[in-house]
Coordinates of C-alpha atoms in Angstrom, one line a residue:
Chain P
M1 CA 67.8 89.7 122.8
L2 CA 71.6 89.3 123.3
P3 CA 73.5 86.4 121.6
T4 CA 74.8 84.0 124.0
L5 CA 77.3 81.1 123.2
R6 CA 74.4 78.5 123.9
D7 CA 72.8 79.7 120.7
R8 CA 75.0 79.9 117.7
R9 CA 72.1 80.9 115.6
T10 CA 71.5 84.4 117.4
V11 CA 75.4 84.9 117.4
A12 CA 75.3 84.3 113.6
Q13 CA 72.2 86.3 112.9
A14 CA 73.8 89.1 115.2
I15 CA 76.8 89.4 113.0
T16 CA 74.6 89.4 110.0
I17 CA 72.6 92.2 111.3
A18 CA 76.0 93.9 111.9
E19 CA 77.4 93.3 108.4
N20 CA 74.5 94.8 106.7
D21 CA 74.0 98.4 107.3
S22 CA 70.7 98.1 108.6
P23 CA 69.5 100.4 111.5
D24 CA 69.1 97.3 113.6
A25 CA 73.0 97.3 113.5
A26 CA 73.5 100.6 115.4
K27 CA 70.7 99.5 117.9
L28 CA 72.1 95.9 118.4
L29 CA 75.7 97.3 118.9
H30 CA 74.6 99.8 121.2
D31 CA 72.7 97.1 123.2
L32 CA 76.0 94.9 123.4
A33 CA 78.0 97.8 124.6
P34 CA 77.6 97.0 128.5
K35 CA 78.7 93.2 127.6
L36 CA 81.8 94.0 125.8
G37 CA 85.6 93.8 127.3
H38 CA 85.8 90.2 128.3
A39 CA 87.3 88.7 125.1
Y40 CA 90.9 89.1 124.4
R41 CA 91.3 89.7 120.8
I42 CA 94.5 88.6 118.6
G43 CA 95.2 89.8 114.9
I44 CA 96.9 87.6 112.9
T45 CA 98.2 89.0 109.4
G46 CA 100.8 88.5 106.9
P47 CA 101.3 87.9 103.4
P48 CA 99.4 85.6 101.7
G49 CA 100.7 82.0 101.9
A50 CA 102.4 82.5 104.8
G51 CA 100.1 79.8 106.4
K52 CA 97.7 82.3 108.6
S53 CA 94.8 79.9 108.5
T54 CA 96.8 77.0 109.4
L55 CA 98.5 78.9 112.5
T56 CA 94.9 80.0 113.7
S57 CA 93.6 76.5 113.4
E58 CA 96.3 75.3 115.4
M59 CA 96.0 78.0 117.8
T60 CA 92.6 77.6 118.5
K61 CA 92.8 73.6 118.8
L62 CA 95.5 74.6 121.8
L63 CA 93.1 77.1 123.4
R64 CA 90.1 74.7 123.2
K65 CA 92.4 72.2 125.1
Q66 CA 92.7 75.1 127.6
N67 CA 89.0 75.2 127.9
K68 CA 89.0 78.8 126.2
T69 CA 86.1 79.6 123.7
V70 CA 87.3 81.0 120.3
G71 CA 85.5 83.3 117.9
I72 CA 87.1 83.7 114.8
I73 CA 86.7 86.3 112.0
A74 CA 88.5 85.4 108.8
I75 CA 88.8 88.2 106.2
D76 CA 89.0 86.6 102.6
P77 CA 90.3 88.4 99.9
T78 CA 88.1 88.0 96.9
S79 CA 88.7 88.1 93.3
P80 CA 85.9 89.2 91.0
F81 CA 86.8 86.6 88.1
T82 CA 87.4 83.9 90.1
G83 CA 84.0 84.3 91.7
G84 CA 84.2 85.0 95.3
A85 CA 86.7 84.2 97.9
L86 CA 89.6 81.9 98.0
L87 CA 88.5 79.6 100.2
G88 CA 91.3 77.2 100.2
D89 CA 92.1 78.7 103.4
R90 CA 88.8 78.5 105.0
I91 CA 88.4 74.8 104.2
R92 CA 91.3 73.8 106.4
M93 CA 89.8 75.4 109.2
Q94 CA 86.6 73.1 109.3
D95 CA 87.9 70.7 111.7
V96 CA 88.2 73.3 114.1
S97 CA 84.8 74.9 113.3
M98 CA 82.8 71.4 114.0
D99 CA 83.5 72.4 117.6
E100 CA 80.9 74.0 119.8
G101 CA 83.3 76.3 121.8
V102 CA 84.4 77.8 118.1
F103 CA 82.9 80.1 116.0
V104 CA 84.0 80.7 112.7
R105 CA 82.7 83.6 110.3
S106 CA 84.1 84.5 107.0
M107 CA 84.0 88.1 105.5
A108 CA 85.0 88.6 101.9
T109 CA 86.6 92.2 101.1
R110 CA 84.8 92.0 98.0
G111 CA 83.1 95.4 97.2
S112 CA 83.5 96.5 100.6
L113 CA 83.7 100.2 100.5
G114 CA 86.1 100.8 103.7
G115 CA 83.3 99.6 105.7
L116 CA 84.9 96.1 106.1
S117 CA 87.0 96.8 109.0
A118 CA 84.1 98.6 110.8
K119 CA 81.9 95.5 109.9
A120 CA 84.6 92.9 111.2
K121 CA 85.1 95.0 114.3
D122 CA 81.5 94.9 115.0
A123 CA 81.5 91.0 114.5
A124 CA 84.4 90.9 117.1
D125 CA 81.9 92.9 119.5
V126 CA 79.2 90.3 119.0
L127 CA 81.5 87.5 119.8
D128 CA 83.0 89.3 122.6
A129 CA 79.4 90.0 124.1
A130 CA 78.3 86.4 123.3
G131 CA 81.1 85.2 126.0
F132 CA 83.9 84.2 123.6
D133 CA 87.3 84.3 125.7
I134 CA 89.4 84.7 122.5
V135 CA 88.4 86.5 119.4
I136 CA 90.9 86.1 116.8
F137 CA 91.0 88.4 113.4
E138 CA 92.8 86.6 110.4
T139 CA 93.3 89.0 107.6
V140 CA 95.9 88.8 104.7
G141 CA 98.3 91.8 105.3
V142 CA 97.4 93.5 101.9
G143 CA 95.3 96.6 101.8
Q144 CA 94.8 99.2 104.4
S145 CA 91.3 98.2 105.8
E146 CA 93.2 94.7 106.3
L147 CA 95.9 96.3 108.5
D148 CA 93.4 98.2 110.3
I149 CA 91.6 95.0 111.4
A150 CA 94.6 93.2 112.2
K151 CA 95.5 96.5 114.5
A152 CA 92.0 96.1 116.1
A153 CA 93.4 93.6 118.5
D154 CA 94.9 93.5 122.1
T155 CA 97.8 91.4 120.4
T156 CA 98.7 91.5 116.8
I157 CA 100.8 89.0 115.2
V158 CA 102.6 89.2 111.8
V159 CA 103.2 85.8 110.2
L160 CA 106.2 85.5 107.8
V161 CA 108.0 82.8 106.0
P162 CA 111.5 82.3 105.3
E163 CA 111.3 83.1 101.7
S164 CA 113.9 85.8 101.1
G165 CA 112.6 89.2 100.7
D166 CA 109.6 88.4 102.7
A167 CA 110.9 90.6 105.7
V168 CA 111.5 93.5 103.2
Q169 CA 108.1 93.3 101.6
A170 CA 106.5 93.1 105.5
M171 CA 108.4 96.5 106.1
K172 CA 107.5 98.0 102.8
S173 CA 103.9 97.1 103.2
G174 CA 103.4 98.3 106.9
L175 CA 103.3 95.1 108.4
M176 CA 106.4 95.4 110.6
E177 CA 104.8 98.5 112.5
I178 CA 101.9 96.5 113.8
A179 CA 103.4 93.6 114.8
D180 CA 103.5 92.9 118.8
F181 CA 105.5 90.1 117.9
F182 CA 106.5 88.1 114.9
V183 CA 106.0 84.2 113.8
L184 CA 108.5 82.8 111.4
N185 CA 106.0 80.0 110.1
K186 CA 107.4 77.0 107.8
S187 CA 110.6 77.4 109.8
D188 CA 111.7 74.1 108.6
R189 CA 112.3 75.5 105.3
E190 CA 115.5 76.5 104.3
G191 CA 116.8 80.1 105.0
A192 CA 114.7 80.0 108.2
E193 CA 117.6 81.0 110.7
Q194 CA 118.8 83.9 108.4
A195 CA 115.1 85.0 108.2
V196 CA 114.8 85.4 112.0
R197 CA 118.0 87.0 112.2
A198 CA 116.8 89.5 109.4
L199 CA 113.7 90.0 111.4
K200 CA 115.7 90.7 114.6
T201 CA 117.9 93.0 113.1
I202 CA 115.1 94.9 111.5
L203 CA 113.4 94.9 115.1
T204 CA 116.4 96.6 116.5
F205 CA 115.2 99.8 114.7
R206 CA 111.9 99.8 116.7
I207 CA 113.8 99.8 120.1
T208 CA 113.2 103.3 121.7
H209 CA 114.6 102.5 125.3
A210 CA 111.3 104.2 126.6
E211 CA 110.5 102.7 130.0
D212 CA 108.6 99.6 130.1
E213 CA 108.9 99.3 126.5
W214 CA 108.0 96.1 124.7
I215 CA 110.4 94.3 122.8
P216 CA 108.6 92.2 119.9
D217 CA 110.1 88.6 119.6
V218 CA 110.3 86.4 116.9
I219 CA 109.0 82.8 117.4
S220 CA 109.5 80.0 114.8
T221 CA 106.7 77.7 114.0
V222 CA 105.6 74.8 111.6
A223 CA 101.9 75.3 111.8
S224 CA 101.1 72.6 109.7
K225 CA 102.9 70.3 112.1
G226 CA 101.7 72.0 115.3
K227 CA 105.3 73.0 116.0
G228 CA 105.9 76.1 118.1
I229 CA 102.2 76.7 118.7
D230 CA 102.6 76.6 122.6
E231 CA 105.3 79.2 122.3
V232 CA 103.1 81.4 120.2
L233 CA 100.4 81.5 122.9
A234 CA 102.8 81.7 125.5
E235 CA 104.0 85.1 123.5
I236 CA 100.6 86.1 123.7
E237 CA 100.4 86.0 127.5
R238 CA 103.8 87.4 128.0
H239 CA 102.3 90.5 125.8
K240 CA 99.0 90.4 127.6
S241 CA 101.0 90.6 131.0
H242 CA 102.9 93.3 129.9
L243 CA 100.1 95.3 128.5
L244 CA 98.4 94.8 132.0
K245 CA 101.4 95.4 134.0
T246 CA 102.2 98.8 132.3
N247 CA 98.3 99.6 132.4
T248 CA 98.3 99.9 128.3
L249 CA 95.6 97.6 127.9
E250 CA 93.0 100.0 128.4
K251 CA 94.9 102.7 126.7
K252 CA 95.0 100.4 123.7
R253 CA 91.2 99.7 123.7
T254 CA 90.6 103.4 124.3
E255 CA 92.6 104.2 121.2
R256 CA 90.8 101.6 119.2
E257 CA 87.5 102.8 120.0
H258 CA 88.8 106.3 118.9
E259 CA 89.9 105.1 115.7
R260 CA 86.4 103.3 115.4
V261 CA 84.3 106.4 115.7
I262 CA 86.2 108.2 113.3
E263 CA 85.7 105.4 111.1
L264 CA 81.9 105.1 112.0
V265 CA 81.5 108.8 111.3
E266 CA 83.2 108.5 107.8
I267 CA 80.5 105.8 107.0
F268 CA 77.6 107.6 108.0
L269 CA 78.6 110.8 106.3
R270 CA 79.0 108.6 103.3
V271 CA 75.6 107.1 103.4
D272 CA 74.0 110.5 104.4
F273 CA 75.7 112.3 101.4
W274 CA 75.1 110.0 98.6
T275 CA 71.4 110.4 98.2
S276 CA 70.0 109.1 94.7
E277 CA 69.5 112.8 93.6
R278 CA 73.1 113.6 94.5
K279 CA 74.4 110.8 92.8
K280 CA 72.4 111.8 89.8
K281 CA 73.8 115.2 89.8
L282 CA 77.3 113.5 90.0
E283 CA 76.9 111.4 86.9
E284 CA 75.9 115.1 85.2
K285 CA 78.5 117.1 86.5
V286 CA 81.5 114.4 86.1
K287 CA 80.7 114.8 82.1
N288 CA 81.6 118.6 82.4
V289 CA 84.9 117.4 84.1
A290 CA 85.8 114.6 81.6
A291 CA 85.4 117.4 78.9
H292 CA 87.6 119.6 80.9
R293 CA 85.0 122.3 81.3
E294 CA 84.9 121.8 85.2
S295 CA 87.4 120.5 87.5
S296 CA 86.7 117.5 90.0
Y297 CA 87.6 120.0 92.6
E298 CA 84.8 122.5 91.7
V299 CA 82.1 119.6 91.4
A300 CA 83.4 118.2 94.7
M301 CA 83.3 121.3 96.6
E302 CA 79.8 122.2 95.0
L303 CA 78.3 119.2 96.1
V304 CA 79.6 119.4 99.7
R305 CA 78.6 123.1 99.9
E306 CA 75.0 122.2 98.7
F307 CA 75.0 119.0 101.7
K308 CA 76.1 121.4 104.3
G309 CA 73.5 124.1 103.0
K310 CA 70.6 121.4 103.0
S311 CA 71.3 119.6 106.2
Chain J
M1 CA 100.1 131.4 86.4
L2 CA 100.2 127.9 84.7
P3 CA 103.0 125.6 84.9
T4 CA 104.9 124.9 81.5
L5 CA 107.5 122.5 80.6
R6 CA 109.7 125.4 79.9
D7 CA 109.6 126.3 83.9
R8 CA 110.2 123.2 86.0
R9 CA 110.2 125.2 89.2
T10 CA 106.6 126.3 88.5
V11 CA 105.8 122.6 87.9
A12 CA 107.4 121.5 91.2
Q13 CA 105.7 124.3 92.9
A14 CA 102.3 123.6 91.6
I15 CA 102.6 119.8 92.7
T16 CA 103.6 121.2 96.2
I17 CA 100.5 123.5 96.4
A18 CA 98.5 120.4 95.1
E19 CA 100.1 118.2 97.8
N20 CA 99.3 120.8 100.6
D21 CA 95.8 120.7 101.4
S22 CA 95.7 124.6 100.9
P23 CA 92.9 126.5 99.5
D24 CA 95.3 127.4 96.7
A25 CA 95.2 123.9 95.3
A26 CA 91.5 123.8 94.3
K27 CA 92.0 127.1 92.9
L28 CA 95.2 125.9 90.9
L29 CA 93.5 122.5 89.8
H30 CA 90.4 124.5 88.7
D31 CA 92.6 126.8 86.4
L32 CA 94.3 123.6 85.1
A33 CA 91.1 121.8 84.0
P34 CA 91.0 123.4 80.5
K35 CA 94.6 122.1 79.8
L36 CA 94.0 118.5 80.7
G37 CA 93.7 115.4 78.4
H38 CA 96.9 115.7 76.5
A39 CA 99.2 113.3 78.4
Y40 CA 98.5 109.4 78.2
R41 CA 98.5 108.2 81.9
I42 CA 100.5 104.8 82.4
G43 CA 100.3 103.1 85.6
I44 CA 102.8 100.7 86.9
T45 CA 102.6 98.6 89.9
G46 CA 103.0 95.2 91.2
P47 CA 104.9 93.6 94.5
P48 CA 107.9 95.2 96.3
G49 CA 111.0 94.1 94.3
A50 CA 109.7 93.1 91.0
G51 CA 111.8 95.9 89.3
K52 CA 109.0 98.6 88.8
S53 CA 111.4 101.8 89.1
T54 CA 113.9 99.8 86.7
L55 CA 111.1 99.1 84.2
T56 CA 109.8 102.8 84.6
S57 CA 113.2 104.1 84.3
E58 CA 114.2 101.9 81.1
M59 CA 110.6 102.7 79.7
T60 CA 111.5 106.7 80.1
K61 CA 114.6 106.4 78.2
L62 CA 113.0 104.8 75.2
L63 CA 110.2 107.3 75.2
R64 CA 112.7 110.1 75.2
K65 CA 114.4 108.7 72.2
Q66 CA 110.7 108.9 70.6
N67 CA 111.0 112.5 71.6
K68 CA 108.2 112.0 74.1
T69 CA 108.4 114.1 77.4
V70 CA 107.5 112.0 80.8
G71 CA 106.3 113.0 84.0
I72 CA 106.8 110.4 86.7
I73 CA 105.1 110.4 90.0
A74 CA 106.7 107.6 92.2
I75 CA 104.8 106.4 95.5
D76 CA 107.1 105.4 98.0
P77 CA 106.0 103.3 101.0
T78 CA 107.5 104.6 104.2
S79 CA 108.4 103.0 107.3
P80 CA 107.9 104.8 110.6
F81 CA 111.0 103.4 112.4
T82 CA 113.3 103.5 109.2
G83 CA 112.5 107.2 108.9
G84 CA 111.1 108.0 105.7
A85 CA 110.9 106.5 102.2
L86 CA 113.0 103.7 101.1
L87 CA 114.9 105.4 98.6
G88 CA 117.0 102.6 97.1
D89 CA 114.6 102.6 94.1
R90 CA 114.5 106.2 93.5
I91 CA 118.3 106.5 93.5
R92 CA 118.3 104.4 90.4
M93 CA 116.0 106.8 88.6
Q94 CA 118.4 109.6 88.7
D95 CA 120.1 109.1 85.4
V96 CA 116.8 109.7 83.8
S97 CA 115.7 112.7 86.3
M98 CA 118.8 114.7 84.9
D99 CA 116.9 114.8 81.5
E100 CA 114.9 118.1 80.8
G101 CA 112.0 116.2 79.1
V102 CA 111.7 114.2 82.3
F103 CA 110.1 115.1 85.7
V104 CA 110.1 113.0 88.5
R105 CA 108.1 113.4 91.6
S106 CA 108.5 111.2 94.6
M107 CA 105.6 110.9 97.3
A108 CA 105.4 109.3 100.4
T109 CA 102.6 106.9 101.9
R110 CA 103.7 107.8 105.3
G111 CA 100.7 109.6 107.1
S112 CA 98.6 110.2 104.3
L113 CA 95.1 109.5 105.4
G114 CA 93.6 108.3 102.3
G115 CA 94.5 111.4 100.7
L116 CA 97.4 110.2 99.1
S117 CA 95.9 109.0 95.8
A118 CA 94.1 112.3 95.5
K119 CA 97.3 114.3 95.8
A120 CA 99.1 111.7 93.2
K121 CA 96.1 112.4 90.8
D122 CA 96.6 116.1 91.3
A123 CA 100.1 115.9 90.5
A124 CA 99.5 114.0 87.5
D125 CA 97.1 116.9 86.3
V126 CA 99.8 119.3 87.2
L127 CA 102.2 117.3 84.7
D128 CA 99.2 116.8 82.2
A129 CA 98.7 120.6 82.0
A130 CA 102.4 121.4 81.9
G131 CA 102.2 119.4 78.5
F132 CA 104.2 116.1 79.2
D133 CA 103.1 113.5 76.6
I134 CA 103.3 110.5 79.2
V135 CA 102.6 110.5 82.9
I136 CA 103.5 107.5 84.8
F137 CA 102.3 106.6 88.3
E138 CA 104.7 104.2 89.8
T139 CA 103.6 102.6 92.9
V140 CA 104.1 99.3 95.0
G141 CA 101.1 97.0 94.8
V142 CA 100.4 96.9 98.6
G143 CA 97.2 98.8 100.0
Q144 CA 94.2 100.2 98.6
S145 CA 95.3 103.6 97.9
E146 CA 98.4 102.4 96.1
L147 CA 96.1 100.3 93.7
D148 CA 93.5 103.3 93.4
I149 CA 96.6 105.3 92.0
A150 CA 97.5 102.5 89.6
K151 CA 94.1 102.2 88.3
A152 CA 94.1 106.2 87.7
A153 CA 95.8 105.7 84.5
D154 CA 94.6 104.9 80.9
T155 CA 97.0 101.9 80.9
T156 CA 97.8 99.9 84.0
I157 CA 100.6 97.7 84.0
V158 CA 101.4 95.2 86.7
V159 CA 104.8 93.8 86.9
L160 CA 105.5 90.3 88.6
V161 CA 108.6 88.0 88.9
P162 CA 109.1 84.6 88.0
E163 CA 109.3 83.8 91.9
S164 CA 106.7 80.8 92.5
G165 CA 103.4 82.1 94.1
D166 CA 104.0 85.6 92.8
A167 CA 101.0 85.2 90.5
V168 CA 98.8 84.0 93.4
Q169 CA 99.8 86.7 95.8
A170 CA 99.1 89.3 92.9
M171 CA 95.7 87.5 92.3
K172 CA 94.9 88.0 96.6
S173 CA 96.1 91.0 96.6
G174 CA 93.9 92.5 93.8
L175 CA 96.6 93.0 91.2
M176 CA 95.1 91.0 88.6
E177 CA 92.1 92.9 88.3
I178 CA 93.7 96.0 87.5
A179 CA 96.1 94.8 84.9
D180 CA 95.7 95.9 81.2
F181 CA 98.7 93.5 80.6
F182 CA 101.2 91.9 82.6
V183 CA 105.2 92.2 82.3
L184 CA 106.8 89.5 83.9
N185 CA 110.2 91.1 84.7
K186 CA 113.5 89.4 85.5
S187 CA 112.2 86.9 83.1
D188 CA 115.8 85.5 82.6
R189 CA 115.5 83.6 86.1
E190 CA 114.3 80.3 86.4
G191 CA 110.6 79.8 86.4
A192 CA 109.9 82.5 84.0
E193 CA 108.1 80.1 81.4
Q194 CA 106.2 78.6 83.9
A195 CA 105.3 81.8 85.4
V196 CA 104.1 83.3 82.2
R197 CA 102.1 80.1 81.4
A198 CA 100.6 80.4 84.8
L199 CA 99.8 84.1 84.5
K200 CA 98.1 83.3 81.1
T201 CA 96.1 80.5 82.4
I202 CA 94.8 82.8 85.3
L203 CA 94.0 85.4 82.8
T204 CA 91.8 83.1 80.8
F205 CA 89.5 83.3 84.0
R206 CA 89.0 87.1 82.7
I207 CA 87.6 86.4 79.2
T208 CA 84.2 87.1 79.0
H209 CA 83.9 87.0 75.1
A210 CA 82.2 90.2 75.0
E211 CA 82.4 92.1 71.8
D212 CA 85.7 94.0 71.5
E213 CA 87.0 92.5 74.3
W214 CA 90.6 93.4 75.2
I215 CA 92.6 90.5 76.2
P216 CA 95.4 91.2 78.7
D217 CA 98.7 89.8 77.4
V218 CA 101.8 89.0 79.2
I219 CA 105.4 90.8 78.2
S220 CA 108.7 89.0 79.1
T221 CA 111.3 91.8 80.3
V222 CA 114.6 92.0 81.7
A223 CA 114.4 95.6 82.6
S224 CA 118.0 95.7 84.2
K225 CA 119.4 94.7 80.9
G226 CA 116.7 96.7 78.8
K227 CA 115.4 93.5 77.5
G228 CA 111.6 93.6 76.3
I229 CA 111.1 97.3 77.1
D230 CA 110.0 98.0 73.2
E231 CA 107.7 95.3 73.5
V232 CA 106.2 97.0 76.8
L233 CA 105.8 100.4 75.0
A234 CA 104.4 98.6 71.8
E235 CA 101.7 96.9 74.1
I236 CA 100.8 100.0 75.5
E237 CA 100.1 101.4 72.2
R238 CA 98.3 98.3 71.3
H239 CA 96.1 99.1 74.2
K240 CA 95.9 102.7 73.6
S241 CA 94.6 102.0 70.2
H242 CA 92.0 99.6 71.4
L243 CA 90.6 101.9 73.8
L244 CA 90.1 104.7 71.0
K245 CA 88.8 102.0 68.4
T246 CA 86.1 101.0 70.9
N247 CA 85.8 104.6 72.3
T248 CA 86.4 103.3 75.8
L249 CA 89.1 106.0 76.7
E250 CA 86.8 108.8 77.2
K251 CA 84.5 106.2 79.0
K252 CA 87.4 105.0 81.3
R253 CA 88.5 109.0 81.8
T254 CA 84.8 109.6 82.8
E255 CA 84.8 106.8 85.4
R256 CA 88.2 108.1 86.5
E257 CA 86.8 111.5 87.5
H258 CA 83.7 110.0 89.0
E259 CA 85.6 108.2 91.4
R260 CA 87.9 111.2 92.2
V261 CA 85.1 113.6 92.8
I262 CA 83.7 110.8 95.5
E263 CA 87.3 110.7 96.8
L264 CA 87.4 114.5 97.3
V265 CA 84.2 114.8 98.7
E266 CA 85.3 112.3 101.5
I267 CA 88.3 114.4 101.9
F268 CA 86.4 117.7 102.1
L269 CA 83.6 116.2 104.5
R270 CA 86.5 115.0 106.8
V271 CA 88.4 118.2 106.8
D272 CA 84.9 120.1 107.5
F273 CA 83.7 117.5 110.4
W274 CA 87.0 117.3 112.5
T275 CA 86.9 120.7 113.9
S276 CA 88.9 121.0 116.8
E277 CA 86.1 121.0 119.5
R278 CA 84.5 118.1 117.8
K279 CA 88.1 116.1 118.1
K280 CA 87.7 117.2 121.7
K281 CA 84.2 116.0 122.2
L282 CA 85.4 112.8 120.6
E283 CA 88.3 112.5 123.2
E284 CA 85.6 112.7 126.1
K285 CA 82.9 110.5 124.6
V286 CA 85.5 107.7 123.6
K287 CA 86.0 107.1 127.4
N288 CA 82.8 106.1 128.0
V289 CA 83.1 104.0 124.8
A290 CA 86.0 102.2 126.5
A291 CA 84.3 101.8 129.7
H292 CA 81.5 100.3 127.6
R293 CA 78.8 102.9 129.1
E294 CA 78.3 104.2 125.6
S295 CA 78.7 102.5 122.2
S296 CA 81.0 103.7 119.2
Y297 CA 77.9 104.0 117.0
E298 CA 76.1 106.0 119.5
V299 CA 79.2 108.3 119.9
A300 CA 79.3 108.5 115.8
M301 CA 76.0 109.0 115.2
E302 CA 75.4 111.7 117.8
L303 CA 78.4 113.5 116.2
V304 CA 77.2 113.4 112.9
R305 CA 73.6 114.5 113.9
E306 CA 75.2 117.5 115.5
F307 CA 77.3 118.1 112.5
K308 CA 74.1 118.1 110.2
G309 CA 72.3 120.4 112.7
K310 CA 75.1 122.7 112.8
S311 CA 76.0 123.4 109.0

């Protein structure tokens, strides 16, 4: 049974199936495959405190006014000793999540062994197949898997704030490379103009003068006051048209699936490999490594050799 | 031939061998295994601009005064369109790298497919086997692999600055969990006292009242002026004694090797799996996925099934 917009519980259940590495997940996502491709996927990322949730929330309100349905996958960084996700951001999104045309799913990074980005993409497929017009990934721009999720979109937006050094931080943390355009949020703060200029300067490094090149822009917003949100949506449309005009949307989506298969292969291999007995063997072997009698390389190679022999 | 402190070129070559996934790497690291365990490993991480390199450099100068030899592995975040590592930080370390008792190796995160942290640990093993007393990992606290490296130490230090929100950022980005203690650098700046208080408050969340529990402290420094560096070294010693007193150093190192083997297994499996023909097959299959004729799950499972059949 495929999830439909009419049945939110089915959508929620389908995402849960996708989240749990159950055999049903593969079956479900296989069944969904023919229904994919309708949703336009938007990735929103940036440093903590940039106002990503507020921006997502305001964009969603505006998209709803345009009668577009919106599915949101929000990745919460978690902290072992604060006990679970920092839900402050989530709470601000309740106003939109009451709406029938909006579906918000929160996922925690906690304890996810690289599997998170695969799961987030699965959830996006469920929402896509369910008929949502727009699927938004909202993730904090720290950590490779978070960046992978943000990249798994048709248009990726990097949100920054005027605070000095933020642009440099973004550059260092690999946020600049994945941005289709930038949003300078909290642009009513001091230093906003300089920040926009700094970003535009950095962006000039990216210009390759290739034919049909997309030049990322910087959009200023004050999400908390709903300012600049229409410009953000307009820029998304501009980027979408560019992707279609240059026939790169399909290319982009193909590359995405390419990455996805590689990611899934790793997960499947990991699951197949770490049987309880192999885990047990590792426990014993690692004692020798700690005692410097064996090298971690030796042990790893031995385990892999044995795996390839067995299977 | 094992690297020795007397032969810097051999050390450099050995690290290069470890860096390149050559078959010699496994051989080399196997040969090194018996010589490991002398070096005390220190991880230094934190947000960009916290002054990690300056701190590392000042700590190294002081350690040299104590006649301790220091090997440094510095992970540089790289940016595709700025072309290579942001070397500004590195340059500041030249004054120490001229010293015979100091060995600095810079590694770039660019294009490293999760292999980076394994390589950094290999380099640390080379330096350990070469007889360095102290091995320092210096990495920016963005990205899982960078955190993994910082965690691969006996004592992990998280460096923060007084800027508001930095503590919260660190909390969100998983830096708080890995800190054995904190260094508040640039503590001559405004807001330093509040920042220390904020950090100490957050740290109280971590107290479990377990027996022999280690309570992380916050050390204030002004690395650029060499202030507080002796306190940092003293805190490292205090942590080391705690690890020894509670017999957790061996336990910690064993867990580390445990993680390491798992990491190496993934790398070996990846290399074995992605043969040129399997890559070719993926290229073809992924077209079906993009056209929604097949699911990425199906393709991944098919490839894995075939791999297990073959090997």
